[in-house]
Structures are given as structure tokens and as C-alpha cells.
mmCIF file of C-alpha atoms and ligand atoms in Angstrom:
data_model
loop_
_atom_site.group_PDB
_atom_site.id
_atom_site.type_symbol
_atom_site.label_atom_id
_atom_site.label_comp_id
_atom_site.label_asym_id
_atom_site.label_seq_id
_atom_site.Cartn_x
_atom_site.Cartn_y
_atom_site.Cartn_z
ATOM 1 C CA MET A 1 15.339 -12.760 -1.897
ATOM 2 C CA PRO A 2 12.056 -14.059 -3.313
ATOM 3 C CA ALA A 3 8.921 -12.456 -1.867
ATOM 4 C CA ALA A 4 7.661 -15.670 -0.267
ATOM 5 C CA GLU A 5 10.961 -16.083 1.582
ATOM 6 C CA ARG A 6 10.964 -12.477 2.716
ATOM 7 C CA PHE A 7 7.421 -12.916 4.007
ATOM 8 C CA ALA A 8 8.285 -16.169 5.789
ATOM 9 C CA LEU A 9 11.251 -14.452 7.420
ATOM 10 C CA TYR A 10 9.110 -11.538 8.557
ATOM 11 C CA LEU A 11 6.472 -13.893 9.947
ATOM 12 C CA SER A 12 8.948 -15.980 11.922
ATOM 13 C CA LYS A 13 10.607 -12.852 13.297
ATOM 14 C CA HIS A 14 7.198 -11.812 14.622
ATOM 15 C CA ARG A 15 6.258 -15.289 15.799
ATOM 16 C CA LEU A 16 3.525 -15.639 13.201
ATOM 17 C CA LYS A 17 2.834 -18.744 11.149
ATOM 18 C CA MET A 18 2.865 -19.088 7.368
ATOM 19 C CA THR A 19 -0.661 -20.452 7.046
ATOM 20 C CA ARG A 20 -2.223 -21.660 3.797
ATOM 21 C CA GLU A 21 -4.431 -18.542 3.861
ATOM 22 C CA ARG A 22 -1.443 -16.221 4.199
ATOM 23 C CA ARG A 23 0.364 -17.991 1.374
ATOM 24 C CA ALA A 24 -2.666 -17.710 -0.933
ATOM 25 C CA LEU A 25 -3.109 -14.070 0.017
ATOM 26 C CA LEU A 26 0.525 -13.257 -0.689
ATOM 27 C CA GLU A 27 0.409 -14.935 -4.099
ATOM 28 C CA HIS A 28 -2.701 -13.037 -5.093
ATOM 29 C CA VAL A 29 -1.600 -9.705 -3.789
ATOM 30 C CA LEU A 30 1.642 -9.970 -5.745
ATOM 31 C CA SER A 31 -0.193 -10.848 -8.946
ATOM 32 C CA VAL A 32 -2.306 -7.680 -8.971
ATOM 33 C CA ARG A 33 -1.063 -4.813 -11.087
ATOM 34 C CA GLY A 34 -1.863 -1.341 -9.822
ATOM 35 C CA HIS A 35 -3.847 -0.347 -6.775
ATOM 36 C CA PHE A 36 -6.593 -2.513 -5.310
ATOM 37 C CA ASP A 37 -8.942 -2.463 -2.346
ATOM 38 C CA VAL A 38 -10.290 -5.237 -0.123
ATOM 39 C CA ASP A 39 -13.341 -5.791 -2.357
ATOM 40 C CA ASP A 40 -11.173 -6.223 -5.465
ATOM 41 C CA LEU A 41 -9.083 -8.758 -3.621
ATOM 42 C CA LEU A 42 -12.107 -10.691 -2.332
ATOM 43 C CA ARG A 43 -13.476 -10.920 -5.885
ATOM 44 C CA ARG A 44 -10.154 -12.165 -7.250
ATOM 45 C CA LEU A 45 -9.751 -14.723 -4.493
ATOM 46 C CA GLY A 46 -13.345 -15.863 -5.006
ATOM 47 C CA ARG A 47 -12.753 -16.441 -8.735
ATOM 48 C CA THR A 48 -9.862 -18.770 -7.993
ATOM 49 C CA GLY A 49 -11.889 -20.737 -5.478
ATOM 50 C CA HIS A 50 -9.944 -19.591 -2.439
ATOM 51 C CA ARG A 51 -12.194 -19.126 0.530
ATOM 52 C CA VAL A 52 -10.626 -16.221 2.352
ATOM 53 C CA SER A 53 -12.916 -14.161 4.540
ATOM 54 C CA ARG A 54 -13.031 -10.394 4.743
ATOM 55 C CA ALA A 55 -11.921 -10.656 8.378
ATOM 56 C CA THR A 56 -8.843 -12.590 7.295
ATOM 57 C CA LEU A 57 -7.977 -9.873 4.804
ATOM 58 C CA TYR A 58 -8.406 -7.119 7.383
ATOM 59 C CA ARG A 59 -6.185 -9.076 9.753
ATOM 60 C CA ASN A 60 -3.482 -9.951 7.259
ATOM 61 C CA LEU A 61 -3.160 -6.969 4.947
ATOM 62 C CA PRO A 62 -1.493 -4.918 7.732
ATOM 63 C CA VAL A 63 0.953 -7.792 8.227
ATOM 64 C CA LEU A 64 1.837 -7.653 4.523
ATOM 65 C CA VAL A 65 2.187 -3.871 4.720
ATOM 66 C CA GLU A 66 4.510 -4.097 7.729
ATOM 67 C CA SER A 67 6.607 -6.714 5.972
ATOM 68 C CA GLY A 68 7.246 -4.145 3.233
ATOM 69 C CA LEU A 69 5.918 -6.390 0.462
ATOM 70 C CA ILE A 70 2.876 -4.220 -0.161
ATOM 71 C CA HIS A 71 2.140 -0.571 0.316
ATOM 72 C CA LYS A 72 -1.009 1.048 1.679
ATOM 73 C CA VAL A 73 -2.505 4.177 0.132
ATOM 74 C CA GLU A 74 -4.901 6.048 2.421
ATOM 75 C CA MET A 75 -8.021 7.172 0.587
ATOM 76 C CA ALA A 76 -10.805 9.550 1.673
ATOM 77 C CA ARG A 77 -13.185 8.499 4.481
ATOM 78 C CA GLY A 78 -10.842 5.939 6.003
ATOM 79 C CA GLN A 79 -10.779 3.795 2.863
ATOM 80 C CA ALA A 80 -7.527 2.206 1.798
ATOM 81 C CA ARG A 81 -5.983 0.728 -1.321
ATOM 82 C CA TYR A 82 -2.963 -1.454 -1.573
ATOM 83 C CA GLU A 83 -0.333 -2.269 -4.155
ATOM 84 C CA ARG A 84 2.580 -4.624 -4.364
ATOM 85 C CA MET A 85 5.989 -3.118 -3.754
ATOM 86 C CA VAL A 86 7.997 -6.174 -4.777
ATOM 87 C CA GLY A 87 9.893 -5.471 -7.970
ATOM 88 C CA ARG A 88 8.770 -1.856 -8.030
ATOM 89 C CA HIS A 89 10.642 1.373 -7.560
ATOM 90 C CA HIS A 90 9.810 3.646 -4.680
ATOM 91 C CA HIS A 91 7.183 6.202 -5.647
ATOM 92 C CA ASP A 92 4.710 8.470 -3.903
ATOM 93 C CA HIS A 93 1.036 9.190 -4.502
ATOM 94 C CA MET A 94 -1.533 11.871 -5.171
ATOM 95 C CA VAL A 95 -5.042 10.787 -4.228
ATOM 96 C CA CYS A 96 -8.057 12.470 -5.855
ATOM 97 C CA LEU A 97 -10.884 13.035 -3.349
ATOM 98 C CA GLY A 98 -13.330 13.457 -6.213
ATOM 99 C CA CYS A 99 -13.009 10.317 -8.336
ATOM 100 C CA GLY A 100 -10.637 8.278 -6.176
ATOM 101 C CA ASP A 101 -7.928 8.245 -8.820
ATOM 102 C CA ILE A 102 -4.405 7.573 -7.622
ATOM 103 C CA LEU A 103 -1.575 9.294 -9.454
ATOM 104 C CA GLU A 104 1.954 8.054 -8.911
ATOM 105 C CA PHE A 105 4.933 10.351 -8.938
ATOM 106 C CA GLU A 106 8.636 10.247 -8.324
ATOM 107 C CA SER A 107 10.586 13.317 -7.399
ATOM 108 C CA PRO A 108 14.297 13.114 -6.617
ATOM 109 C CA GLU A 109 14.101 16.581 -5.050
ATOM 110 C CA VAL A 110 11.298 15.584 -2.670
ATOM 111 C CA GLU A 111 13.215 12.454 -1.709
ATOM 112 C CA ARG A 112 16.392 14.430 -1.126
ATOM 113 C CA ILE A 113 14.642 17.039 1.032
ATOM 114 C CA GLN A 114 13.059 14.325 3.189
ATOM 115 C CA GLU A 115 16.460 12.730 3.749
ATOM 116 C CA GLU A 116 17.940 16.129 4.555
ATOM 117 C CA VAL A 117 15.189 16.894 7.111
ATOM 118 C CA CYS A 118 15.756 13.526 8.774
ATOM 119 C CA ARG A 119 19.501 14.104 8.924
ATOM 120 C CA ARG A 120 18.954 17.439 10.617
ATOM 121 C CA LYS A 121 16.707 15.811 13.241
ATOM 122 C CA ARG A 122 19.154 12.907 13.540
ATOM 123 C CA PHE A 123 16.272 10.650 12.597
ATOM 124 C CA VAL A 124 17.085 7.340 10.933
ATOM 125 C CA MET A 125 14.497 6.846 8.208
ATOM 126 C CA THR A 126 13.593 3.268 7.332
ATOM 127 C CA GLY A 127 10.881 4.261 4.892
ATOM 128 C CA HIS A 128 8.278 6.876 4.188
ATOM 129 C CA THR A 129 4.859 7.437 2.724
ATOM 130 C CA HIS A 130 4.402 10.742 1.012
ATOM 131 C CA GLN A 131 0.843 11.336 -0.065
ATOM 132 C CA ILE A 132 -0.881 14.383 -1.494
ATOM 133 C CA ARG A 133 -4.668 14.749 -1.205
ATOM 134 C CA GLY A 134 -6.643 16.910 -3.570
ATOM 135 C CA TYR A 135 -8.391 16.874 -6.922
ATOM 136 C CA CYS A 136 -7.153 15.608 -10.254
ATOM 137 C CA GLY A 137 -7.259 17.767 -13.355
ATOM 138 C CA SER A 138 -10.724 16.706 -14.482
ATOM 139 C CA CYS A 139 -12.284 16.831 -10.983
ATOM 140 C CA ALA A 140 -10.750 20.238 -10.265
ATOM 141 C CA GLY A 141 -12.138 21.426 -13.575
ATOM 142 C CA ASP A 142 -15.804 20.799 -12.813
ATOM 143 C CA GLY A 143 -15.874 22.823 -9.596
ATOM 144 C CA ARG A 144 -15.877 19.947 -7.137
ATOM 145 C CA ALA A 145 -12.572 21.125 -5.744
ATOM 146 C CA ARG A 146 -14.094 24.289 -4.287
ATOM 147 C CA GLY A 147 -15.118 22.704 -0.993
ATOM 148 C CA LYS A 148 -12.659 21.154 1.383
ATOM 149 C CA GLU A 149 -12.347 17.418 1.906
ATOM 150 C CA ARG A 150 -15.723 15.783 2.040
HETATM 151 ZN ZN1 LIG B 1 9.056 9.090 -1.678
HETATM 152 ZN ZN1 LIG B 2 -10.466 13.031 -9.874
HETATM 153 ZN ZN1 LIG B 3 1.516 3.334 -6.423
#
């Protein structure tokens, strides 16, 4: 099912309307490659002449996340980045607390163990976010990794 249809379906299921703002937001979010934050998105929307306020983004990004079309990566200090999930394989993240780099990884073993743990708890998993915080190779190298999370 095309992303716009999936989003429309999700919205109607939750008694929300497909507004022009939401449609523009969806289109833009799906056109971004890689991880982006709210400021990146505001800049992109501004360049195309779409007037979408920061408040609108803060209100609607969670809706897009819940619909499963985008994924949220929690950064340090309550910051967040997003990425489109449409047309992408499931993957998990390592977030560097030093430079803010996001490394993607896929591990069949980790996936299998998570499924196994759920089975044991008789928990029906509909999705998961597995995220590792720490320091990337170059940040760990210059001694910044000695302290705990800042
Ligand atoms: Zn995973
Ligand atoms: Zn780093
Ligand atoms: Zn990712």
C-alpha cells in the first residue's frame, strides 16, 4: 500500500483529518534520506515555500511515528531525530553522545533473542526500538568517553 494511503488509513482510524499540512509534511518526510531533526525539516519545508510551523511539526511528527511510516531515534538531552521507514528494512541504532552520529546496524541474533524473550513472557511484539547509547570510535578515542552521559 502506498505511504499516503497507509497514512490516510491510520488517520481515519484515529479520527484525524488528512489536512493539507499533514499531506505536505508526509511528502517531505518521505523524501529525506537518512536521519533528520525538526530544524532540518523546517529548513526543507521553508525552501519549498510550505509554511508549516514548528508547533505543527511537534504535533504531527508523533502521529507519523505512531503510524509506522517514520521512526524516532532518541538522542542525548531529550533531542530526537527521525527517519522514514517506508521502503526500508528494519534496523537498530547506536547513538554517539559525543558527536551525535547515528550508526545503523542489523543483527539477526539480536532480533531472534528479542523474539525469544517475548515468547517466553507470552508478549505479542508489534515492533521494537533497540538503541545503544555511547561513543563512536573517534569520540571514544579522544577521551570524551571517560565520563558518563552528559
Ligand atoms: Zn531490531
Ligand atoms: Zn562520535
Ligand atoms: Zn536508521
